[in-house]
XYZ file of C-alpha atoms in Angstrom:
209
model
C -0.638 -8.927 13.815
C 2.047 -7.964 11.351
C 1.893 -4.323 10.309
C 2.960 -3.853 6.731
C 5.223 -0.822 6.778
C 5.369 1.115 3.528
C 8.243 3.481 4.025
C 9.034 5.421 0.876
C 12.542 6.393 -0.112
C 14.436 7.117 -3.291
C 15.258 3.982 -5.230
C 17.882 3.095 -7.833
C 17.648 4.329 -11.390
C 15.884 2.026 -13.831
C 19.168 1.334 -15.597
C 20.467 -0.331 -12.425
C 17.420 -2.611 -12.267
C 18.222 -4.549 -15.427
C 19.254 -8.134 -14.769
C 18.058 -8.114 -11.142
C 15.682 -10.827 -9.809
C 12.006 -10.137 -10.498
C 8.764 -11.565 -9.172
C 7.972 -15.274 -8.903
C 5.245 -16.778 -11.044
C 2.868 -16.660 -8.053
C 3.508 -12.965 -7.488
C 3.379 -12.227 -11.222
C -0.070 -13.834 -11.464
C -1.380 -11.718 -8.567
C 0.261 -8.603 -9.997
C -1.466 -9.181 -13.340
C -4.872 -9.229 -11.639
C -4.117 -6.091 -9.643
C -2.851 -4.318 -12.762
C -6.319 -4.770 -14.243
C -8.128 -3.657 -11.074
C -5.909 -0.575 -10.637
C -5.807 0.312 -14.341
C -5.898 4.077 -14.802
C -5.114 4.683 -11.130
C -1.354 4.098 -11.014
C -0.326 4.332 -14.661
C 2.280 7.085 -14.172
C 3.906 5.992 -10.932
C 4.260 2.412 -12.199
C 6.827 3.728 -14.670
C 9.272 4.481 -11.837
C 8.468 1.533 -9.555
C 10.539 -1.623 -9.506
C 8.843 -4.700 -8.027
C 10.840 -7.596 -6.615
C 10.832 -10.235 -3.893
C 13.104 -10.489 -0.865
C 13.500 -12.323 2.431
C 12.562 -9.661 4.971
C 9.399 -7.810 5.919
C 6.067 -8.435 4.226
C 5.632 -5.721 1.647
C 7.101 -2.266 1.489
C 7.822 0.636 -0.809
C 11.462 0.910 0.102
C 15.012 -0.180 -0.464
C 17.106 1.951 1.841
C 19.188 3.168 -1.081
C 18.783 6.740 0.047
C 16.813 8.333 2.860
C 17.541 11.868 1.690
C 14.408 12.355 -0.374
C 12.267 15.066 1.203
C 8.547 14.740 1.808
C 7.909 17.125 -1.109
C 10.070 15.061 -3.461
C 8.362 11.835 -2.440
C 4.865 13.250 -2.748
C 5.177 15.460 -5.813
C 8.261 14.477 -7.823
C 9.081 11.478 -10.004
C 11.244 9.806 -7.327
C 11.937 6.141 -8.251
C 10.668 3.554 -5.776
C 11.255 -0.122 -5.103
C 8.349 -2.324 -4.036
C 9.595 -5.449 -2.255
C 7.499 -8.477 -1.268
C 8.573 -11.312 1.018
C 9.115 -14.394 -1.123
C 7.836 -16.701 1.652
C 4.326 -15.230 1.753
C 1.398 -17.542 1.062
C -0.893 -16.769 -1.843
C -3.551 -15.363 0.493
C -1.009 -13.174 2.290
C 0.449 -11.983 -0.985
C -2.956 -10.981 -2.341
C -3.605 -8.774 0.713
C -0.052 -7.412 0.855
C 0.167 -6.561 -2.839
C -3.294 -4.959 -2.880
C -2.262 -2.850 0.111
C 0.969 -1.692 -1.522
C -0.856 -0.962 -4.773
C -3.125 1.296 -2.731
C -0.051 3.164 -1.470
C 0.919 3.645 -5.111
C -2.564 4.898 -5.917
C -2.361 7.502 -3.150
C 1.095 8.594 -4.279
C -0.251 8.875 -7.813
C -2.826 11.333 -6.478
C -0.194 13.601 -4.933
C 2.202 13.339 -7.867
C -0.575 14.158 -10.301
C -1.382 17.229 -8.215
C 2.290 18.223 -8.440
C 2.347 20.664 -5.515
C 1.048 21.023 -1.975
C -1.378 23.765 -3.028
C -2.944 21.649 -5.772
C -2.936 18.587 -3.543
C -4.771 20.547 -0.840
C -7.417 21.514 -3.383
C -7.849 18.065 -4.915
C -7.282 15.749 -1.931
C -7.655 17.743 1.302
C -8.496 14.684 3.406
C -5.423 12.764 2.269
C -3.056 15.706 2.734
C -4.509 16.394 6.162
C -3.916 12.779 7.208
C -0.261 13.071 6.180
C 0.263 16.464 7.816
C -1.369 15.325 11.062
C 0.863 12.269 11.437
C 3.117 12.265 14.494
C 5.762 10.130 12.792
C 9.224 11.764 13.030
C 10.410 11.048 9.488
C 9.095 12.326 6.173
C 8.442 8.873 4.715
C 6.933 7.821 8.061
C 4.435 10.657 7.862
C 3.401 9.615 4.363
C 3.094 5.969 5.376
C 1.116 6.785 8.505
C -1.089 9.304 6.683
C -1.823 6.773 3.958
C -2.891 4.204 6.554
C -5.186 6.710 8.249
C -6.771 7.537 4.894
C -7.100 3.848 3.969
C -8.938 3.192 7.224
C -11.494 5.858 6.342
C -11.993 4.307 2.889
C -11.636 0.628 3.742
C -14.733 -0.301 1.737
C -12.837 0.770 -1.373
C -10.188 -1.825 -0.525
C -12.938 -4.438 -0.206
C -14.164 -3.506 -3.688
C -10.643 -3.895 -5.059
C -10.161 -7.274 -3.395
C -13.481 -8.560 -4.753
C -12.628 -7.290 -8.219
C -9.093 -8.684 -8.363
C -9.633 -11.936 -6.455
C -13.180 -13.291 -6.882
C -14.124 -16.566 -5.228
C -12.397 -15.996 -1.884
C -14.127 -16.386 1.474
C -16.323 -13.584 2.776
C -13.900 -13.191 5.694
C -11.119 -12.493 3.185
C -13.005 -9.466 1.871
C -14.670 -8.345 5.110
C -11.629 -8.593 7.375
C -8.701 -8.807 4.972
C -9.429 -5.271 3.772
C -8.017 -4.009 7.075
C -4.651 -5.721 6.535
C -1.522 -3.641 6.101
C -1.933 -0.848 8.608
C -5.531 0.369 8.430
C -6.040 -1.034 11.940
C -3.992 1.909 13.224
C -6.565 4.370 11.885
C -9.202 6.305 13.798
C -11.851 4.591 11.665
C -10.808 1.196 13.049
C -10.880 2.454 16.638
C -14.434 3.686 16.118
C -15.660 0.156 15.389
C -17.243 -1.832 18.198
C -14.954 -4.041 20.273
C -16.644 -7.102 18.808
C -15.945 -5.914 15.253
C -12.325 -5.077 16.071
C -11.789 -8.452 17.737
C -13.078 -10.342 14.688
C -10.803 -8.369 12.362
C -7.749 -8.848 14.563
C -8.498 -12.554 14.918
C -8.646 -13.019 11.145
C -5.493 -11.003 10.509
C -3.610 -12.794 13.303
C -4.698 -16.278 12.187
C -3.457 -15.501 8.675
C -0.294 -13.763 9.894
C -1.261 -10.456 8.330
């Protein structure tokens, strides 16, 4: 199964983004649906996020422009980000990948709205704890890993988002696709029965997610 890594680093200024390639029509159509589903949840962070397509990875919040942003800057400051999607993804893959990365944006919106570790601890103790408890060696790795742990504990919310944004898909898409992107590394996933885990992994593997 492909794990969708969402490393978060400082991106280029918006002035440098002008004239660069943007999303394909397929990605734009999916983005439009997710914009409706996530309305009110990522309004601020979207202002400093550039979305584009590339040829590597699946989906990630990164362009290694600079890895000097600290964990505090990433979580609480208006650090620009670049969200890149692989241009070769199928429509089904892109729906899962983009919904997953939008969820990363939603979680970053929570910390940036809090503005400080003290406020974040008061408003989102579970999310901050997941980040702080990560064993990843880098700051952006801790955030990425913590986000995935939190997503695993709230995977039904992802199912709701997928059903809202993409009605008419198969039940397997909602039931198993909600785990795509890294939630399978969470404690919540490991607590499922072996039969449940096997079905999820089979779906994600068959669809190269």
